[in-house]
C-alpha atoms as one frame of an Amber mdcrd trajectory, in Angstrom:
protein
 -27.640  20.579 -37.750 -25.049  22.167 -40.039 -21.262  22.158 -39.952 -20.842
  25.508 -38.207 -23.094  24.542 -35.314 -21.320  21.176 -35.109 -18.002  22.961
 -34.669 -19.486  25.073 -31.892 -20.889  21.960 -30.211 -17.628  20.050 -30.331
 -15.778  23.134 -29.078 -18.104  23.386 -26.078 -17.731  19.660 -25.388 -13.964
  19.926 -25.616 -13.681  22.963 -23.352 -16.064  21.330 -20.860 -13.852  18.248
 -20.867 -10.754  20.334 -20.108 -12.499  22.222 -17.311 -13.750  18.971 -15.774
 -10.255  17.450 -15.839  -8.778  20.506 -14.137 -11.551  20.578 -11.534 -10.978
  16.906 -10.832  -7.238  17.500 -10.399  -7.804  20.491  -8.140 -10.233  18.653
  -5.844  -7.942  15.627  -5.513  -5.077  17.616  -3.966  -4.633  19.669  -0.853
  -1.911  22.072   0.324   0.757  20.586   2.545   0.276  22.897   5.518  -3.434
  22.101   5.685  -2.914  18.361   5.662  -0.213  18.623   8.262  -2.489  20.632
  10.514  -5.233  18.049  10.148  -2.952  15.249  11.279  -3.876  14.992  14.918
  -1.220  12.529  15.999   2.506  12.269  15.586   3.344   9.023  13.835   6.656
   7.414  13.024   7.812   5.509   9.965   6.988   2.041  11.265   3.437   0.640
  11.379   2.584  -1.885  14.054   1.264  -5.378  13.426  -2.052  -4.328  14.967
  -2.619  -1.686  12.304  -1.882   1.291  14.562   1.183   3.427  14.003   4.182
   3.249  16.295   6.105   6.386  17.209   9.882   6.282  16.804  11.718   9.002
  18.717  15.094   8.077  17.307  16.627   8.935  13.918  14.983   7.524  10.777
  18.068   7.848   8.572  21.835   7.683   8.836  24.916   8.544   6.827  25.733
   4.864   6.189  24.536   4.491   2.629  25.170   1.882  -0.057  24.634   2.167
  -3.814  23.124  -0.478  -6.075  23.372   0.017  -9.834  21.961  -1.932 -12.777
  21.597  -0.957 -16.444  18.345   0.966 -15.689  18.368   1.717 -11.937  20.740
   3.487  -9.579  19.511   2.986  -6.001  20.726   4.471  -2.735  19.922   2.384
   0.341  20.200   3.584   3.935  21.588   0.721   5.993  19.609   2.008   9.002
  16.499  -0.054   8.290  17.444  -0.763   4.691  15.125   1.799   3.085  15.560
   2.872  -0.552  16.040   6.626  -0.181  16.879   7.429  -3.793  16.078   5.857
  -7.161  17.565   7.249 -10.358  16.098   6.038 -13.647  19.128   5.831 -15.914
  17.194   5.522 -19.180  15.267   8.764 -18.590  16.719  12.279 -18.553  15.752
  14.617 -15.742  15.220  17.379 -18.308  15.360  17.350 -22.088  18.968  16.905
 -23.275  20.154  16.725 -19.663  23.064  14.522 -18.637  21.399  13.914 -15.271
  19.001  10.956 -14.908  15.458  11.394 -13.678  15.199  10.932  -9.900  11.959
   9.256  -8.814  12.639   8.404  -5.170  14.453  11.108  -3.229  15.292  12.142
   0.316  15.347  15.930   0.246  14.190  18.428   2.895  11.521  19.930   0.621
  10.374  16.651  -0.889  10.850  13.241   0.663   9.699  10.240  -1.360  11.183
   6.934  -0.235  10.408   3.209  -0.224  10.513   1.688   3.242  10.315  -1.910
   4.413  11.003  -3.722   7.638  10.039  -6.341  10.212   7.650  -5.677  13.102
   6.073  -8.001  15.637   7.369  -9.668  18.791  10.728 -10.481  17.203  10.819
  -7.699  14.641  13.894  -5.528  14.238  11.962  -2.275  13.684  10.249  -0.955
  16.792   9.708   2.085  18.998  13.296   1.692  20.195  14.621   2.382  16.706
  15.442   0.581  13.507  18.116  -2.029  12.984  21.530  -0.953  11.701  22.118
  -3.488   8.933  25.554  -4.545   7.719  26.619  -4.736   4.070  29.718  -6.390
   2.608  30.500  -3.338   0.437  29.292   0.176  -0.285  28.833  -0.214  -4.054
  27.165  -3.049  -5.941  27.074  -2.997  -9.756  25.460  -5.333 -12.288  28.423
  -6.416 -14.388  28.431  -6.839 -18.162  26.990 -10.223 -19.045  25.358 -10.517
 -15.627  21.543 -10.804 -15.579  20.929 -10.698 -11.815  22.344  -8.694  -8.931
  21.818  -9.891  -5.340  22.657  -7.565  -2.449  22.344  -8.929   1.120  22.225
  -6.877   4.342  22.549  -8.708   7.643  21.633  -8.269  11.308  21.676 -10.565
  14.345  19.785 -10.362  17.613  18.946 -12.800  20.422  20.108 -15.857  18.504
  18.227 -14.907  15.334  19.977 -14.000  12.077  18.111 -11.595   9.779  19.087
 -11.129   6.123  17.455  -8.420   4.033  18.135  -9.115   0.353  17.658  -6.892
  -2.680  17.411  -8.816  -5.957  17.520  -6.880  -9.229  17.299  -8.087 -12.825
  18.756  -6.637 -15.998  16.402  -4.254 -17.866  13.896  -4.332 -15.016  12.475
  -1.732 -12.622  11.129  -4.446 -10.317  13.196  -5.053  -7.166  12.508  -8.083
  -4.979  13.025  -7.247  -1.296  13.062 -10.256   1.008  13.701 -10.980   4.685
  15.140 -14.348   5.644  14.744 -15.135   9.356  17.090 -17.881  10.553  15.974
 -18.768  14.077  18.803 -20.384  16.045  17.248 -19.504  19.401  15.309 -21.835
  21.698  11.923 -20.143  21.196   9.651 -19.491  18.200  10.168 -16.115  16.517
   7.125 -14.095  15.373   7.615 -11.379  12.760   5.586  -9.453  10.224   6.980
  -7.749   7.121   5.684  -4.349   6.048   6.450  -2.354   2.898   5.311   1.237
   2.404   5.847   4.355   0.324   6.356   7.631   2.158   6.018  10.984   0.410
   5.697  14.635   1.322   2.152  15.835   0.684   2.461  18.008  -2.410  -0.075
  19.839  -4.549   0.733  18.850  -8.130  -2.379  18.898 -10.282  -0.773  20.099
 -13.510  -2.461  22.680 -15.739  -5.699  23.078 -17.667  -4.226  21.590 -20.824
  -2.093  18.977 -19.040  -3.756  17.859 -15.790  -1.580  15.378 -13.907  -2.041
  13.370 -10.731   0.337  12.915  -7.827  -0.891  10.687  -5.040  -1.725   7.166
  -3.985  -3.437   4.273  -5.727  -4.134   0.657  -4.872  -5.485  -2.630  -6.147
  -7.318  -5.165  -4.022  -9.603  -8.180  -4.384 -12.758  -6.147  -5.032 -11.081
  -3.139  -6.658  -8.833  -3.617  -9.692  -7.576  -0.046  -9.591  -8.482   2.974
  -7.508  -6.803   6.294  -6.898  -6.401   7.267  -3.245  -5.225  10.855  -3.111
  -3.359  12.577  -0.291  -6.637  14.277   0.552  -8.273  10.842   0.847  -5.471
   9.699   3.139  -6.097  12.671   5.426  -9.834  12.027   5.521  -9.676   8.288
   6.162  -6.972   5.679   6.664  -7.104   2.699   4.343  -7.457  -0.643   6.100
  -8.246  -3.434   3.630  -7.616  -7.167   3.603  -6.548  -8.680   0.294  -5.155
 -11.871  -1.170  -3.962 -10.121  -4.323  -3.143  -6.469  -4.888  -0.620  -3.670
  -4.432  -0.129  -0.165  -2.992   1.334   2.612  -5.123   2.172   6.278  -5.501
   1.955   7.852  -8.950   3.152  10.973 -10.722   2.331  11.459 -14.404   4.666
   9.118 -16.320   6.102   7.235 -13.307   4.904   4.987 -10.497   6.252   3.234
  -7.410   4.367   0.228  -6.038   4.792  -2.444  -3.381   3.445  -5.924  -4.261
   3.311  -8.562  -1.480   4.483 -11.970  -2.652   2.274 -14.252  -0.602  -0.818
 -16.363  -1.213  -2.206 -15.556   2.229  -4.145 -12.466   3.254  -2.215  -9.212
   3.440  -3.301  -5.847   4.818  -3.366  -2.651   2.747  -3.083   0.577   4.733
  -2.549   4.321   4.468  -2.033   7.205   6.907  -0.629  10.732   7.161   1.692
  12.304   9.692   3.396  15.702   9.924   2.970  16.554   6.257   3.876  13.045
   5.054   1.613  10.507   3.369   2.074   6.748   3.685   0.541   3.889   1.711
   1.677   0.303   1.916   1.080  -3.347   2.718   1.594  -5.658   5.687   2.277
  -9.290   4.930   0.767 -11.978   7.186   2.522 -12.638  10.495   4.969 -15.535
  10.380   6.146 -17.770  13.202   9.569 -19.312  12.671  10.219 -22.416  14.742
  13.583 -22.900  16.510  16.233 -24.326  14.212  14.398 -23.293  11.021  14.304
 -20.332   8.672  11.619 -18.581   6.652  11.666 -15.952   3.899   9.151 -13.119
   3.418   9.157 -11.193   0.135   7.615  -8.128  -1.476   8.410  -6.589  -4.850
   8.993  -2.879  -5.408   8.371  -1.388  -8.834   9.952   2.034  -9.115  10.042
   3.296 -12.654   8.142   4.418 -15.754   4.616   3.348 -16.676   5.695   0.737
 -19.213   2.424  -1.097 -19.515   3.613  -4.496 -20.750   6.234  -4.724 -18.003
   3.825  -3.451 -15.344   1.277  -6.083 -16.337   3.957  -8.789 -16.148   4.981
  -7.613 -12.662   1.544  -7.700 -11.007  -2.096  -8.032 -12.058  -3.719  -4.651
 -12.806  -0.503  -2.707 -12.192  -0.638  -1.576 -15.829  -3.837   0.339 -14.953
  -1.654   2.986 -13.283  -1.278   4.284 -16.862  -4.640   5.886 -16.241  -6.798
   6.382 -19.340  -9.902   7.357 -17.406 -13.346   6.046 -18.252 -12.455   5.664
 -21.948  -9.687   3.158 -21.229 -11.353   0.568 -23.488 -10.689   2.898 -26.451
  -7.411   4.455 -25.278  -5.663   1.170 -24.505  -6.052  -0.318 -27.999  -5.024
   3.029 -29.516  -1.838   3.021 -27.428  -1.059  -0.570 -28.429  -1.615   0.259
 -32.093   0.602   3.332 -31.747   3.355   1.189 -30.185   3.115  -1.380 -32.999
   3.420   1.361 -35.618   6.428   2.826 -33.792   8.172  -0.546 -33.897   8.204
  -0.208 -37.687   8.877   3.519 -38.189  11.049   4.233 -35.090   9.663   7.771
 -34.723   6.751   8.587 -32.434   5.724  11.627 -34.488   5.466   9.582 -37.678
   3.648   6.881 -35.700   1.070   9.486 -34.603   0.598  10.598 -38.232   0.044
   7.033 -39.411  -2.309   6.354 -36.500  -4.291   9.466 -37.449  -4.737   8.250
 -41.029  -5.868   4.853 -39.736  -8.371   6.329 -37.246  -9.783   8.799 -39.746
  -9.905   6.095 -42.403 -11.964   3.871 -40.136 -14.288   6.806 -39.424 -14.636
   7.789 -43.105 -18.147   6.288 -43.426 -19.248   8.495 -40.503 -17.642  11.543
 -42.085 -19.316  10.827 -45.402 -22.686  10.374 -43.709 -22.150  13.654 -41.851
 -21.482  15.759 -44.958 -24.141  13.999 -47.011 -26.704  14.797 -44.319 -25.509
  18.394 -44.137 -25.784  18.777 -47.920 -29.290  17.344 -47.959 -30.337  19.646
 -45.126 -29.004  22.622 -47.068 -30.975  21.608 -50.169 -34.135  21.545 -48.038
 -33.648  25.054 -46.662 -35.980  26.736 -49.238 -38.778  24.326 -48.352 -38.183
  24.857 -44.621 -38.314  28.608 -45.085 -41.596  28.291 -47.003 -43.025  26.236
 -44.129 -42.055  28.898 -41.612 -43.847  31.540 -43.630 -46.905  29.341 -44.152
 -47.432  28.144 -40.577 -46.139  31.195 -38.700 -46.366  30.607 -34.917 -48.053
  27.203 -35.197 -45.039  25.276 -33.922 -46.856  21.960 -33.534 -48.029  21.952
 -37.162 -44.589  23.118 -38.266 -42.912  20.215 -36.439 -45.324  17.673 -37.907
 -44.749  18.930 -41.461 -40.971  18.963 -40.951 -40.953  15.378 -39.732 -43.033
  14.330 -42.723 -40.643  16.075 -45.092 -37.572  14.522 -43.445 -39.195  11.111
 -43.745 -40.119  11.651 -47.386 -36.696  12.987 -48.352 -34.917  10.327 -46.213
 -33.010  12.939 -44.231 -31.922  12.621 -40.593 -31.729  16.123 -39.026 -29.161
  14.801 -36.558 -27.123  13.098 -39.266 -24.532  15.861 -39.258 -24.218  15.929
 -35.464 -24.087  12.271 -34.442 -20.875  11.421 -36.352 -19.096  14.250 -34.531
 -20.438  13.063 -31.193 -19.117   9.580 -31.963 -15.716  10.983 -32.898 -15.359
  13.014 -29.684 -14.781   9.965 -27.395 -12.067   8.774 -29.771 -10.310  12.125
 -29.557 -10.572  12.212 -25.743  -9.302   8.621 -25.523  -6.358   9.464 -27.759
  -5.748  12.586 -25.670  -5.264  10.413 -22.587  -3.315   7.752 -24.480  -0.795
  10.390 -25.570  -0.834  12.137 -22.173  -0.062   8.913 -20.283   2.496   7.485
 -22.724   5.908   7.743 -21.110   7.313   6.708 -24.492   6.504  10.215 -25.788
   8.379  11.911 -22.937  11.362  13.714 -24.523  10.664  11.874 -27.801  11.718
  13.986 -30.825   9.761  14.359 -34.062  11.874  16.445 -36.456  13.282  19.954
 -36.765  12.264  22.136 -33.841  10.060  19.482 -32.177  12.435  17.836 -29.709
   9.817  16.662 -27.202   6.360  15.437 -28.271   5.159  15.536 -24.656   5.838
  19.300 -24.390   4.275  22.245 -26.190   5.593  23.404 -29.555   8.218  26.025
 -28.563   7.510  28.152 -31.650   3.733  27.454 -31.833   3.989  26.355 -35.472
   1.790  23.266 -35.111  -1.027  25.085 -33.225  -1.107  27.883 -35.801  -1.207
  25.412 -38.692  -3.970  23.572 -36.851  -5.974  26.810 -36.604  -5.458  27.514
 -40.319  -6.673  24.057 -41.324  -9.678  24.404 -39.033 -10.531  27.714 -40.728
 -10.261  26.048 -44.166 -12.592  23.257 -43.030 -15.130  25.907 -42.035 -14.868
  27.639 -45.401 -15.317  24.385 -47.310 -18.277  23.160 -45.256 -21.877  23.922
 -46.297 -23.697  26.203 -43.883 -27.170  27.584 -43.348 -26.179  30.136 -40.727
 -27.394  33.615 -41.678 -27.386  35.313 -38.277 -24.413  37.743 -38.149 -23.710
  37.012 -34.474 -23.580  33.244 -35.061 -21.329  33.781 -38.061 -18.900  35.789
 -35.902 -18.910  33.105 -33.227 -18.171  30.396 -35.804 -15.397  32.461 -37.340
 -13.868  32.882 -33.869 -13.801  29.101 -33.191 -10.461  28.446 -34.952  -8.926
  31.313 -32.968 -10.272  29.863 -29.697  -8.953  26.388 -30.492  -5.589  27.757
 -31.558  -5.338  29.568 -28.222  -5.979  26.328 -26.322  -3.604  24.272 -28.441
  -0.707  26.683 -27.955  -0.075  24.952 -24.609  -0.964  21.386 -25.555   1.669
  18.655 -25.956   3.061  18.746 -29.481   2.099  15.109 -30.040  -1.579  15.846
 -29.489  -1.497  18.991 -31.645   0.199  16.944 -34.372  -2.670  14.457 -34.255
  -5.288  17.223 -34.523  -3.409  18.973 -37.362  -3.074  15.779 -39.400  -6.689
  14.945 -38.619  -7.732  18.312 -40.041  -5.645  17.718 -43.174  -7.297  14.334
 -43.632 -10.686  16.006 -43.144  -9.898  18.502 -45.906  -8.948  15.653 -48.245
 -12.083  13.714 -47.337 -14.241  16.808 -47.780 -12.899  17.324 -51.288 -13.598
  13.699 -52.235 -17.077  13.666 -50.664 -18.139  17.014 -52.170 -17.029  15.880
 -55.633 -19.255  12.826 -55.242 -22.161  14.950 -53.970 -21.821  17.341 -56.911
 -22.272  14.437 -59.291 -25.519  13.618 -57.462 -26.617  17.245 -57.540 -26.665
  17.508 -53.734 -23.762  19.844 -53.035 -23.978  23.610 -53.300 -21.382  26.124
 -52.180 -21.626  28.245 -49.091 -23.887  31.244 -49.164
């Protein structure tokens, strides 16, 4: 198989990959009005200890808010129940060059996305009668300079029992420990159960053909390290899993929120939908607090970017929310290598260029084998043509003679195709590594490239990529004589350029540099082949 047909093959594989990703994104989402209509029951914000949802007729929010600020997080907490109703990520701009921070959790009419937690059970403070109005000592809490930990308590008392809901935040961390301390000064045992859930408006956000993204749920449990659970899945079937280790999350491209129960006993993982809202969360085991004693129940909320090292340190398998698909075993090492390179060069664009040279350098033996096989196949074309004339329509005899000739000349007819097929998974893996890397979000390269995660605003990189692809075609040996096939091959660079106009600049940069490396390698390989008398120029 010659170079031109290889280009057509890889183009078809690439386009098929894009179409599959978009189809997968489209089928994992569902319009809000449809999901709302399919929700047959009206459910409130508080799950019951039995696993069924409780309805709360009263208000689920108030105007009594407090603010908690660290070096990376700015949280707004509603003291009615103590839910986190807003989370600003101070290290990430909302838009490129914006002074406003990115808002992950929000409580807006068109899009509600909040982190809720509470106590249910016989002595719980969240029930069908309403949620507890907690008391704070101030309205603003700030992590001071030189301070590594910020502790914010909210208190409530009822029937001789003191409840303290505590938020504990660390410097340079998106993990927030949320704990309930139950101090039972009554004469009877107190039974409570802590729940922690994420609530979000059901939105259709599948991205585009060139940048498919996922918004929806995900979870980890004992028998499932990582699994997406879309809003559509939540509508179809409620989750109800027991686990000793795991978490419940909601994801959106570069960011994730997740609740992790901090207990060695069995917790319950659940999901549900109600009135256009999706819920996914965990229930900790029920606890009975004896009179005169106290007990603390804790869950951790991660609400921030998909920083894989920090996610992995927060909970097992939480780093898998940086979803690299089925080629994760290739994409993950590529991302780690890219991060190591960036530590030295301090520019993600330069890091991508260096990574490209490393990847293509490792694959050089495959590239050399590819062009050597193509050159040998071209040298055999006169003999193949003579066989076609000699055997005519006798295809069986023709095939036998061809196989004998390939064996005698030590030529593999698939030698030019297999290297490309082996390179395709590497490209797809790198595609996802760059797509899922929050580090590239709003990361500048130089000149007009201010954001490697967005498309080139002036389309310079895609056009240069198309030019280099055309040069590769012109330099490659070919046996194509059919005018229609020649036109199709000539059109391939134009087709690819059209696709890459809307790709993230970081990925186009990789492909452009890869093409430049290919041109250099072609020159070196063809010079070596000429010395062996194998290389001849295109017809």
